[in-house]
Coordinates of C-alpha atoms and ligand atoms in Angstrom, one line a residue:
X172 CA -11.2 -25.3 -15.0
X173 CA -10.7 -26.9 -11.6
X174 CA -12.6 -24.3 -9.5
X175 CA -15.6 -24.9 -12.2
X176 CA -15.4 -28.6 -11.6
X177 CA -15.2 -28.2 -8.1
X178 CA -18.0 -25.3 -8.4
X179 CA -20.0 -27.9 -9.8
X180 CA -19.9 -30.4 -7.2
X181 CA -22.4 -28.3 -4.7
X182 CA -24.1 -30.2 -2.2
X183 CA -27.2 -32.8 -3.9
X184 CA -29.1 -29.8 -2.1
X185 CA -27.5 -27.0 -4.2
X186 CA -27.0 -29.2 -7.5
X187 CA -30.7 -29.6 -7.6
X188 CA -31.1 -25.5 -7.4
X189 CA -28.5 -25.6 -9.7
X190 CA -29.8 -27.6 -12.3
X191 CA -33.1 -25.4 -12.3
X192 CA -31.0 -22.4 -12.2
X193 CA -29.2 -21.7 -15.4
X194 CA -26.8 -18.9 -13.9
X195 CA -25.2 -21.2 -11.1
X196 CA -24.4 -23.2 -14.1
X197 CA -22.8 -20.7 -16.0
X198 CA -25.6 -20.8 -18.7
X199 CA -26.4 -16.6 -19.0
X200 CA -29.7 -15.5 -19.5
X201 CA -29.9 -12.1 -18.9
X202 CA -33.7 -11.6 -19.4
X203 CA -34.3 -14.3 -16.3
X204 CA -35.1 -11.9 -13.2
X205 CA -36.5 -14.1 -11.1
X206 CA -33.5 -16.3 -11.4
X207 CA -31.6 -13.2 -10.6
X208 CA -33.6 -13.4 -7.3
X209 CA -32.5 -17.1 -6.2
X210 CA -28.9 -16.4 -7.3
X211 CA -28.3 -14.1 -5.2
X212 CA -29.8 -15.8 -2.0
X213 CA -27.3 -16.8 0.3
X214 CA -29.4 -20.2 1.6
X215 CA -28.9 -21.8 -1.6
X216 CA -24.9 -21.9 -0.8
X217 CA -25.6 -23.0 2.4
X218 CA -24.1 -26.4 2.7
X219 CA -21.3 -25.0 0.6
X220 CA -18.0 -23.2 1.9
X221 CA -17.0 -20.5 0.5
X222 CA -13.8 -21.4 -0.2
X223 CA -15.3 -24.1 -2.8
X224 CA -17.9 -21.7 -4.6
X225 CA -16.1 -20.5 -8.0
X226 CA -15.1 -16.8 -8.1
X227 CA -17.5 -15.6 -10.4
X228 CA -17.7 -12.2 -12.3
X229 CA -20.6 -10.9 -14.6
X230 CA -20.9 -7.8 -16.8
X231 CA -23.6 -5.3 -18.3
X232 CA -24.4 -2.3 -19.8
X233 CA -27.6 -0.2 -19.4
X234 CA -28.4 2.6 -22.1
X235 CA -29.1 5.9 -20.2
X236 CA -29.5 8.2 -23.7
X237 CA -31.9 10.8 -23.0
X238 CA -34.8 11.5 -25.5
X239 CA -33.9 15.7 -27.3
X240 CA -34.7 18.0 -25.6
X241 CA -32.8 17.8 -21.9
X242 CA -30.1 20.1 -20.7
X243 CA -26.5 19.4 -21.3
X244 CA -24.3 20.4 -17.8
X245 CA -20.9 21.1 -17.9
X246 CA -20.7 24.1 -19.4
X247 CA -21.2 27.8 -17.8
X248 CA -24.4 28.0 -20.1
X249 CA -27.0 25.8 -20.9
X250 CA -27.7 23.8 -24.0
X251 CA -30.5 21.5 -25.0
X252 CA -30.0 17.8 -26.3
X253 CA -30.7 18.2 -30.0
X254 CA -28.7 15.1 -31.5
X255 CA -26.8 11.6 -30.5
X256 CA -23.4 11.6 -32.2
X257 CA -23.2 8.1 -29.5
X258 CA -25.1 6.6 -27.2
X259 CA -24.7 6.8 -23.2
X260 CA -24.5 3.6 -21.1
X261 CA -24.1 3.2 -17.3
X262 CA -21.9 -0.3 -17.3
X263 CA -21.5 -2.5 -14.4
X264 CA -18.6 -5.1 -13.3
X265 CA -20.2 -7.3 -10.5
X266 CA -17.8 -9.2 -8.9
X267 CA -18.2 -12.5 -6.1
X268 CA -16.0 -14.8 -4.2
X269 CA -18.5 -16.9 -2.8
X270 CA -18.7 -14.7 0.3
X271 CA -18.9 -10.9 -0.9
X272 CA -20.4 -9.8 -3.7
X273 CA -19.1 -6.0 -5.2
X274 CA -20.3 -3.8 -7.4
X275 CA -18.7 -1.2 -9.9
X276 CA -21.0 1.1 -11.9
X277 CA -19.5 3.8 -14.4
X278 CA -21.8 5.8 -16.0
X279 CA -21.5 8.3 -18.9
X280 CA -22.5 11.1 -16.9
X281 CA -20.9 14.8 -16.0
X282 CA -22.5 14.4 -12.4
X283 CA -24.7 12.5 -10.7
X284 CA -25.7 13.1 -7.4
X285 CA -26.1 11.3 -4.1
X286 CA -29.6 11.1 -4.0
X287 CA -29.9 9.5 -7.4
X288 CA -27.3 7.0 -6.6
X289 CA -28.8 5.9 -3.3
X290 CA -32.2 5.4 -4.9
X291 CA -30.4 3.1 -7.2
X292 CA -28.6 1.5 -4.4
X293 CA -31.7 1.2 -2.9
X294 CA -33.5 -0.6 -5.9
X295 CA -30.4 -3.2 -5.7
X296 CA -30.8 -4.2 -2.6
X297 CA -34.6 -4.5 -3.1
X298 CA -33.9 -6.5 -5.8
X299 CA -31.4 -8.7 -5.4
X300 CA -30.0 -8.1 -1.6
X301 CA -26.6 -6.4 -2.5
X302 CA -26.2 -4.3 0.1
X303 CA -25.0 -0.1 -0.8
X304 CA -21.6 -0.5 0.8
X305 CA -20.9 -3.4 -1.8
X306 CA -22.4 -1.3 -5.0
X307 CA -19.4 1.6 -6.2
X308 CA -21.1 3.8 -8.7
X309 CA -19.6 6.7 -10.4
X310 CA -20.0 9.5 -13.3
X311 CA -17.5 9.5 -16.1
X312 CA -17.7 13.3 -16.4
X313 CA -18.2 13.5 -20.3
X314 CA -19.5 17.3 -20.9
X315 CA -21.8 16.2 -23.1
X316 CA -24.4 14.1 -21.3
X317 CA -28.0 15.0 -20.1
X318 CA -27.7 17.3 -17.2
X319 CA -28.6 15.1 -13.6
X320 CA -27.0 17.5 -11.5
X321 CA -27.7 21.6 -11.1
X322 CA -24.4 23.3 -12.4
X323 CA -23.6 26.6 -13.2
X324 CA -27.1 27.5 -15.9
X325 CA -28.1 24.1 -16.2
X326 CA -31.0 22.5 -14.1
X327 CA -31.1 18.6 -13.8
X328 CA -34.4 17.2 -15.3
X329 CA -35.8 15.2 -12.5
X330 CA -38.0 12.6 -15.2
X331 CA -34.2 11.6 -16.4
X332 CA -32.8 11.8 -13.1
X333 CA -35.8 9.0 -12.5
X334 CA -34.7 7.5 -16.1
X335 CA -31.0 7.2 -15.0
X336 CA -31.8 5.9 -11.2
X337 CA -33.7 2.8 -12.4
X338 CA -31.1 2.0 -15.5
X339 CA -28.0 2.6 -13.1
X340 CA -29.9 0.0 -11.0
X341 CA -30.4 -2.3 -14.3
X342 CA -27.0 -2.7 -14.9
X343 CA -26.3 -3.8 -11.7
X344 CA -29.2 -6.7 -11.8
X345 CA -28.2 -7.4 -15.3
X346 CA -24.3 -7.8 -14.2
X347 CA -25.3 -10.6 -11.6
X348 CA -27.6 -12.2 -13.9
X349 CA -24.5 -12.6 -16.3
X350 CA -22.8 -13.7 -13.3
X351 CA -20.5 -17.0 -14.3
X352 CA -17.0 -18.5 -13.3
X353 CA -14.1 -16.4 -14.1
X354 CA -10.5 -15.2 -13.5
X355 CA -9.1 -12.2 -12.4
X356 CA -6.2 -9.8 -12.7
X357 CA -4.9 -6.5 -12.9
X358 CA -2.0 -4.3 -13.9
X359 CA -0.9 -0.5 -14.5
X360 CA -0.3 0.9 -17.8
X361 CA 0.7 4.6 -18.9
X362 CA -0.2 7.1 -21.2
X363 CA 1.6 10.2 -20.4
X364 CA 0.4 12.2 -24.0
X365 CA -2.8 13.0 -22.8
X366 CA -2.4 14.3 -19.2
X367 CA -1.4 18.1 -18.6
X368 CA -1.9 19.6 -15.8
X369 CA -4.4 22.7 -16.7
X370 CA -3.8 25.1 -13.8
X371 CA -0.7 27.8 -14.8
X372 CA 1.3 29.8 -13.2
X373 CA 2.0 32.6 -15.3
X374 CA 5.2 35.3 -16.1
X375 CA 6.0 37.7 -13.0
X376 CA 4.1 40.9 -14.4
X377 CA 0.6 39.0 -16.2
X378 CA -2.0 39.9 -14.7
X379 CA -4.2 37.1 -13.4
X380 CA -7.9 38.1 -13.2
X381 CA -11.0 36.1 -11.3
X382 CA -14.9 36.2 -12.5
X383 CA -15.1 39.3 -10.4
X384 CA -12.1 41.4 -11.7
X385 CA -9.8 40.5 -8.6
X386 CA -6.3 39.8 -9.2
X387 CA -5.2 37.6 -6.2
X388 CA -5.5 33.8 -8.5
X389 CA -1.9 33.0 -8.7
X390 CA -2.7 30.5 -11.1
X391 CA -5.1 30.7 -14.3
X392 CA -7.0 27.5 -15.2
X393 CA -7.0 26.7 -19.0
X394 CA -4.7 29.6 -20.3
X395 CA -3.9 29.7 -24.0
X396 CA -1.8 27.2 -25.2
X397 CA 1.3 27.8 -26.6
X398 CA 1.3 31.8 -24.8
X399 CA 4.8 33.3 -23.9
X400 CA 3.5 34.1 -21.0
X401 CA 3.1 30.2 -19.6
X402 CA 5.3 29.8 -16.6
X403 CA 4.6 26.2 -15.2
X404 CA 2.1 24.5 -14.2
X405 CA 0.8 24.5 -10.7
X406 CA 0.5 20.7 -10.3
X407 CA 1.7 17.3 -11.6
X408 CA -0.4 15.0 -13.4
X409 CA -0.9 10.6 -13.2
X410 CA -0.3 9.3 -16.6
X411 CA -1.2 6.0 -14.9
X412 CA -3.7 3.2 -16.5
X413 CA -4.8 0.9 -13.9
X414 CA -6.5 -1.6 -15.4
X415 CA -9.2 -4.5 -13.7
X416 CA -10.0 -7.2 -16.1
X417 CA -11.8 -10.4 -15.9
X418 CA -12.1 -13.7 -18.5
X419 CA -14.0 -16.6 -18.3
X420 CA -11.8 -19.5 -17.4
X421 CA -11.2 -20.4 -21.3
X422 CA -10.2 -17.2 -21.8
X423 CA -13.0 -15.3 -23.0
X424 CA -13.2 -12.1 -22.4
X425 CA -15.8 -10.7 -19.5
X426 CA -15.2 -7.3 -18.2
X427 CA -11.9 -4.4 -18.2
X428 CA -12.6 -1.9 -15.8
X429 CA -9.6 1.1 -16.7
X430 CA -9.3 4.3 -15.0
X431 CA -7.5 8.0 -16.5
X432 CA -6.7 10.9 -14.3
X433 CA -7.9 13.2 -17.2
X434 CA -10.8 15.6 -17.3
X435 CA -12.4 14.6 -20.8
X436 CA -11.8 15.5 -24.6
X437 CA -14.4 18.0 -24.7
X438 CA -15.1 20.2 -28.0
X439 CA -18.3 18.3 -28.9
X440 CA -20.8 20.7 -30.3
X441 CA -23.5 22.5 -27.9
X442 CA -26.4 20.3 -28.0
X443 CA -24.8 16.8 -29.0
X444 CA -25.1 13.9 -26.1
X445 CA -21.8 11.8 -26.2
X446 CA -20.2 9.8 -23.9
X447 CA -16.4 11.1 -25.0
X448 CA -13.4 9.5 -24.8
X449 CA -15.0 7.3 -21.8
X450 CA -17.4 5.5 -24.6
X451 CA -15.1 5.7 -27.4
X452 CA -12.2 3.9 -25.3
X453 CA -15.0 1.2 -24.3
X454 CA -15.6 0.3 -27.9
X455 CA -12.7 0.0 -28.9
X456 CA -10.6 -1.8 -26.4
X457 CA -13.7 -4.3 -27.0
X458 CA -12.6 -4.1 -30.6
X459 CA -8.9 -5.2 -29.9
X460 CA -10.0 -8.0 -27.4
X461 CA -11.9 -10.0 -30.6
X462 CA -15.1 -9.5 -28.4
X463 CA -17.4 -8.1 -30.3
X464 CA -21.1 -9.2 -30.3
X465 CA -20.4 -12.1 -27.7
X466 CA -23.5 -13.3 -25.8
X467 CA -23.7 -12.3 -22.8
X468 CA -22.2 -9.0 -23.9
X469 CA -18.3 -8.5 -23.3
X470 CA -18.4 -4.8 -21.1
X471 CA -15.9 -2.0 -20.5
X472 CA -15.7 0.8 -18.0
X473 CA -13.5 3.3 -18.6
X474 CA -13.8 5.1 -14.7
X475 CA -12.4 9.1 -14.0
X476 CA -9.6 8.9 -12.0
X477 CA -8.3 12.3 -10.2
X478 CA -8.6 14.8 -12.8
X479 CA -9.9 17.8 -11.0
X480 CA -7.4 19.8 -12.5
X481 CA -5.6 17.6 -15.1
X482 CA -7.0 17.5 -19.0
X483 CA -5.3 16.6 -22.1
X484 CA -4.3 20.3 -23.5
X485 CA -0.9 20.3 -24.7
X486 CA -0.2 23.9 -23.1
X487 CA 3.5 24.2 -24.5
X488 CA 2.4 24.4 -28.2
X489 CA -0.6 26.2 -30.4
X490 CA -3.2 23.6 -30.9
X491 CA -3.3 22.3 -34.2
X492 CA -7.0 22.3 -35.7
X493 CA -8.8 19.1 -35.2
X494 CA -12.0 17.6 -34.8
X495 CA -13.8 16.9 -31.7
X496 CA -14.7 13.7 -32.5
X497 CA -11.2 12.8 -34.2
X498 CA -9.3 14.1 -30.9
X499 CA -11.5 11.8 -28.7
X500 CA -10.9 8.7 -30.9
X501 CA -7.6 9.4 -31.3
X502 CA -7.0 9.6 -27.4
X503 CA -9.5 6.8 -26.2
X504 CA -7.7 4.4 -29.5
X505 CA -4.2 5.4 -27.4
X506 CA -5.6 4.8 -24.2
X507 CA -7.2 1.2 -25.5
X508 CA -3.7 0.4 -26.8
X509 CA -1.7 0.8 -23.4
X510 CA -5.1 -1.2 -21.8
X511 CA -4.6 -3.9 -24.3
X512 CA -0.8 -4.3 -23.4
X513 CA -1.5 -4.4 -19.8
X514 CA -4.5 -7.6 -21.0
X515 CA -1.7 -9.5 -22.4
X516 CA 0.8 -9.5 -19.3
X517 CA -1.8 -9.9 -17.0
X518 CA -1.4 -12.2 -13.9
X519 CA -4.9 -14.5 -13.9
X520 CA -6.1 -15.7 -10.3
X521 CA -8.6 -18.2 -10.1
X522 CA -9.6 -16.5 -7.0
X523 CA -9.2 -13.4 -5.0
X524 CA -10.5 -12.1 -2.0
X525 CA -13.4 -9.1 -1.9
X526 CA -13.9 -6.7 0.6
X527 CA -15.6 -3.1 1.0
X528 CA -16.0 -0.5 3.5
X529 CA -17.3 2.8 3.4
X530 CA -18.0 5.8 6.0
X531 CA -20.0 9.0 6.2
X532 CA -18.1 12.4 6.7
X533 CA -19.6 15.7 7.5
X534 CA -17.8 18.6 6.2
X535 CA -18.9 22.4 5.8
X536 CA -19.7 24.0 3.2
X537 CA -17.8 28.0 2.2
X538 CA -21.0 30.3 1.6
X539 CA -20.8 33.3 1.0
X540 CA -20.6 36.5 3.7
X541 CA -23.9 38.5 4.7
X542 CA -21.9 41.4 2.4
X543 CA -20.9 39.4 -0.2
X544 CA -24.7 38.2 -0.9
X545 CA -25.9 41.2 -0.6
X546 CA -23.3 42.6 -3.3
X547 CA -24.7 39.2 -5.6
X548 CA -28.2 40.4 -4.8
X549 CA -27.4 44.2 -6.1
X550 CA -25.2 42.5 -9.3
X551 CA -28.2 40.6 -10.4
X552 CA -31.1 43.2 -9.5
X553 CA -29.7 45.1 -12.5
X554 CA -27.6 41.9 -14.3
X555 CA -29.6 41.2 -18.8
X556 CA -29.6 38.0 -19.6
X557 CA -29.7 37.0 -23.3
X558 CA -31.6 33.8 -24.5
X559 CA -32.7 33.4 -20.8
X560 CA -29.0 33.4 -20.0
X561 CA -26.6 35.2 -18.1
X562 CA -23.0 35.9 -19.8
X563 CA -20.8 32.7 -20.0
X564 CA -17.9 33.3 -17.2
X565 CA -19.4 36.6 -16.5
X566 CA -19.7 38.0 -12.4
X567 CA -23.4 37.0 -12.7
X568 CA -23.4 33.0 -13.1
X569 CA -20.8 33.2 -10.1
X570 CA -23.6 35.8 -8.2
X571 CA -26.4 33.4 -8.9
X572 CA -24.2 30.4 -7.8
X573 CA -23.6 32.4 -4.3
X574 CA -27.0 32.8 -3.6
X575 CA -28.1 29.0 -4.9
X576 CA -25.1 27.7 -2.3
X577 CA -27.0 29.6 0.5
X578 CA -29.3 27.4 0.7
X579 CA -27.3 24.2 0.8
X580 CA -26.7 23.3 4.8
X581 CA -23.6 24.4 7.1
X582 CA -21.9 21.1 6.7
X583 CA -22.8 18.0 4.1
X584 CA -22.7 14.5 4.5
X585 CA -20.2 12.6 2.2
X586 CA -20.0 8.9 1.6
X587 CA -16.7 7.6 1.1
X588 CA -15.8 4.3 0.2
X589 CA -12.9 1.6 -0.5
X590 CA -12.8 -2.0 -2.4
X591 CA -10.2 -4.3 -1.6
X592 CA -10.1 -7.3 -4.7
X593 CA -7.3 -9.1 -4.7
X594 CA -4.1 -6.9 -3.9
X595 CA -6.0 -4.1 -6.0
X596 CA -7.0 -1.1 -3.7
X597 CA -9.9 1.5 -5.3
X598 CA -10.7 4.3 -3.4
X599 CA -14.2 6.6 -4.0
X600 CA -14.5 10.5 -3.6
X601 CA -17.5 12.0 -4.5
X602 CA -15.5 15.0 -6.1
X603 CA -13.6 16.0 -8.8
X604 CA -10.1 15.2 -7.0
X605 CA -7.0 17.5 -7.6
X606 CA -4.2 14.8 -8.9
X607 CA -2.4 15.3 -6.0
X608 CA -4.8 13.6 -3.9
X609 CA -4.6 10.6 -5.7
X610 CA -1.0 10.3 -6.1
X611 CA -0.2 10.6 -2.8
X612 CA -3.6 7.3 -2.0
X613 CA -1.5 5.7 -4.4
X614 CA 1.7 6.0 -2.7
X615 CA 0.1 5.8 1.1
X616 CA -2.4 2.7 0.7
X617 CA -1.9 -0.4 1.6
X618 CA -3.0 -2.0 -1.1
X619 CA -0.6 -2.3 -4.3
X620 CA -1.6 -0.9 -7.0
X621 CA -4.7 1.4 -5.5
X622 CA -6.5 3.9 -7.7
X623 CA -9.3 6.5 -6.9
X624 CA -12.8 6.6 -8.7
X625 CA -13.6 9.8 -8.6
X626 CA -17.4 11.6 -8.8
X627 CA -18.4 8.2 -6.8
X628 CA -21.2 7.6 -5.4
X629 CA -22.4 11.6 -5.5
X630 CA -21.2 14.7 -6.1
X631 CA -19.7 17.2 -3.8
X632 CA -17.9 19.6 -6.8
X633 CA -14.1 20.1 -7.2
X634 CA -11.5 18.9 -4.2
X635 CA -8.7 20.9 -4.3
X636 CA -5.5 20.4 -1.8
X637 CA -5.6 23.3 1.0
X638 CA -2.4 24.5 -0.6
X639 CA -3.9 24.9 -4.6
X640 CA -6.9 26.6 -2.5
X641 CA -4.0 28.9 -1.5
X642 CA -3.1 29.6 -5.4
X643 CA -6.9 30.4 -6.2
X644 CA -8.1 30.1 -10.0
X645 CA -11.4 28.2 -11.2
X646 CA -11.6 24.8 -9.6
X647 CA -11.3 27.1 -6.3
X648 CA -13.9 29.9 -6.7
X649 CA -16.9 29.7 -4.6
X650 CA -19.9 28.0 -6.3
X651 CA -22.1 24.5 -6.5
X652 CA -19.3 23.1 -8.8
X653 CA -16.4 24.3 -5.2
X654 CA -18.1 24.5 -2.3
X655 CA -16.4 22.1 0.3
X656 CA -14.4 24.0 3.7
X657 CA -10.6 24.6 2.5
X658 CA -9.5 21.4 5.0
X659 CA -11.9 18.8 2.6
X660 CA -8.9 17.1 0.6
X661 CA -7.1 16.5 4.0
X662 CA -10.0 15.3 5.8
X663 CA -11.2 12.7 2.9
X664 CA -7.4 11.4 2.4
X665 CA -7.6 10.3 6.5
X666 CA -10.8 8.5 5.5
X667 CA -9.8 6.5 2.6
X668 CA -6.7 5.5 4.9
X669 CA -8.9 4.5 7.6
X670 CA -11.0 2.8 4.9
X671 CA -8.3 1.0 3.5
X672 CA -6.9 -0.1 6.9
X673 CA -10.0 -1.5 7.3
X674 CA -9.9 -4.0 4.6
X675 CA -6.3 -4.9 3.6
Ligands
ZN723 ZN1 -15.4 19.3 -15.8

């Protein structure tokens, strides 16, 4: 209540602004744009220090359902949208201490590229001077959302690519228009029962076969649960729940940003948009916080964590039957539960500080050999397709994907970024991170706790360690979904150090 009071006694300059401006007040109105526009420029704080300015935090959401009709990605073939079982939303945590002013978009989303971000960015700062190194956006990697990046047999539709840039940029304008006083705190929950890691080494003598009939994969991605011929599995997983959360200073819920090193639910019919466990956790941690319905809205963001190789298969046992949509209630109700514990022991600061830095790496890119194109090239002179289609995990979608890479440039520039709020340390890869990586940004950064957003701010396909590269298997073979030089992982783990150093 004190830094509200104290908020409130601006210079007779700024309490003037203030008393035309409903937001510096704390008095939401998320429809008032142009107020947007004066709240966010720096003059009117002038005569204030920062240091007396309330930390302030705002929430929004942004539907980004697509009409029927557009591609699903995430799967080896296509599918069109033909029904909603729930609706999509890109949601948005803005944050400000008086000096900086961050950012956190997670949208319901299998990809989203660079390009489509940075428009969004762009549209931000346009609107409401937020620079791009303070905005974090990211894709929650449900496999059942409208196709914004070109996969395996599905093409992004570039009028919802157009759809998604302007709503990602909504959320952010809407967040700072909901900007009001608030506290904020953190913690780490875990929820071990949905993690496995889903890359298998198998019994000395099963033979391990790639898309093209080669038998050097030590490892098999996804192999039948419950087999006798399950070894181990190649890799650990992060049961980990970090959790973000901020409440107005009477205790009212605002915003909980979690995060889950696990793949997504999946099983959702071909053709049905759904956001996954990522929505389902969103409504119903709302549910258990009695924030329902609250004006402005109460949001959450349930962010991908490093799950380039983790999902939530229990490989030990057969799989008993259940439905999609039961499985993903039943993990995002288990995963709201642990958030809700980590709520209620939460540490509430009045005030922390916010900082951001990001970089640009260049890294190449594995295309294929002049006789390796040429052999795609013969493969698919004489390849059927079905429906338009070529087999599901057939030689051909991996020929076609060898030939698409071609044309991608030698190297690629990726943007990597890091937040520091508070103690809290988030790192962003524009890649589906192997768990590994993350662990070991958990153990090295600074910051304490730090967890990685993953599919930030672009997408640059899988990011396996040089040594799973070693082991082969899917998240390895050569296509748009794994296309960065074998050295990648190492090479983005020194950045998000650097990164961190640069703002602990
Ligand atoms: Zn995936």
């Amino acid at each position: 209540m004190k830094l509200i009071i104290r908020g409130l006694q601006l210079s007779a300059a700024c309490q003037m602004v203030c008393r035309m401006n409903p937001i510096l007040l704390g008095i939401r109105r998320a429809t008032a744009l142009a107020i947007v526009m004066a709240s966010t420029a720096v003059p009117l704080h002038a005569q204030t220090s920062p240091a007396e300015r309330p930390f302030r935090a705002g929430a929004a959401a942004a539907n980004i359902t697509p009409w029927m009709g557009v591609s699903i990605n995430g799967n080896m073939t296509d599918h069109k949208g033909a029904s909603v079982h729930d609706q999509l939303h890109a949601r948005a945590i803005v944050l400000d201490d008086g000096q900086t002013r961050l950012a956190i978009v997670v949208a319901d989303s299998c990809m989203i590229y660079r390009e489509t971000f940075d428009a969004a960015k762009k549209l931000v700062r346009e609107r409401t001077g937020l620079p791009a190194e303070n905005i974090l956006m990211s894709a929650t990697h449900t496999h059942s959302g409208p196709a914004s990046a070109s996969v395996f047999q599905s093409d992004a539709n570039p009028e919802y690519q157009h759809f998604l840039t302007l709503r990602l940029a909504d959320a952010v304008q809407q967040a700072i228009a909901n900007l009001a006083p608030a506290q904020i705190g953190w913690g780490v929950g875990s929820e071990p029962r949905h993690v496995s890691n889903r890359r298998w080494r198998m019994k000395p003598g099963v033979l391990i076969q790639d898309v093209w009939g080669n038998t050097n994969d030590v490892v098999k991605m996804n192999p039948k649960p419950g087999s006798p011929e399950l070894l181990e599995p190649a890799g650990p997983t992060d049961p980990e729940v970090p959790v973000l959360a901020v409440q107005s200073p009477d205790g009212k819920p605002i915003a909980l940003l979690a995060n889950y090193s696990m793949h997504y639910v999946g099983g959702v019919p071909g053709g049905t948009y759904s956001a996954d466990y990522f929505g389902a956790f969103c409504d119903r941690i709302q549910e258990l916080l009695g924030a329902d319905r609250q004006d402005p809205p109460f949001v959450a963001l349930m962010s991908n964590g490093t799950s380039g190789d983790c999902n939530c298969m229990n490989f030990r046992e057969a799989p008993k039957p259940e439905a999609a949509f039961v499985k993903i209630r039943r993990v995002a109700n288990d995963l709201a539960d642990d958030a809700l514990g980590v709520w209620r022991k939460i540490q509430w600061h009045d005030r922390v500080e916010l900082k951001s830095a990001q970089k640009e790496i260049q890294l190449a890119v594995r295309k294929a050999s002049a006789d390796e194109l040429a052999r795609a090239r013969a493969l698919l002179s004489t390849a059927k397709k079905t429906n338009g289609q070529y087999g599901g995990w057939g030689p051909e979608v991996y020929a076609r994907e060898w030939l698409l890479l071609d044309e991608f440039p030698d190297r690629v520039p990726l943007v990597i970024q890091t937040f520091k709020i508070g103690e809290l340390g988030i790192a962003a890869i524009p890649c589906e991170v192997f768990v590994e990586i993350g662990l070991e940004i958990k153990k090295h950064s600074p910051l304490k706790p730090s967890f990685t957003i993953e599919l930030a701010n672009g997408y640059n396909g899988y990011l396996p360690t040089p040594a799973q590269h070693k082991l082969g298997g899917y998240e390895t073979w050569r296509a748009r979904s794994s296309y960065l030089e074998v050295d990648a992982a190492t090479k983005i783990f020194d950045t998000v150090m650097e990164l961190f150093a640069r703002v602990k």
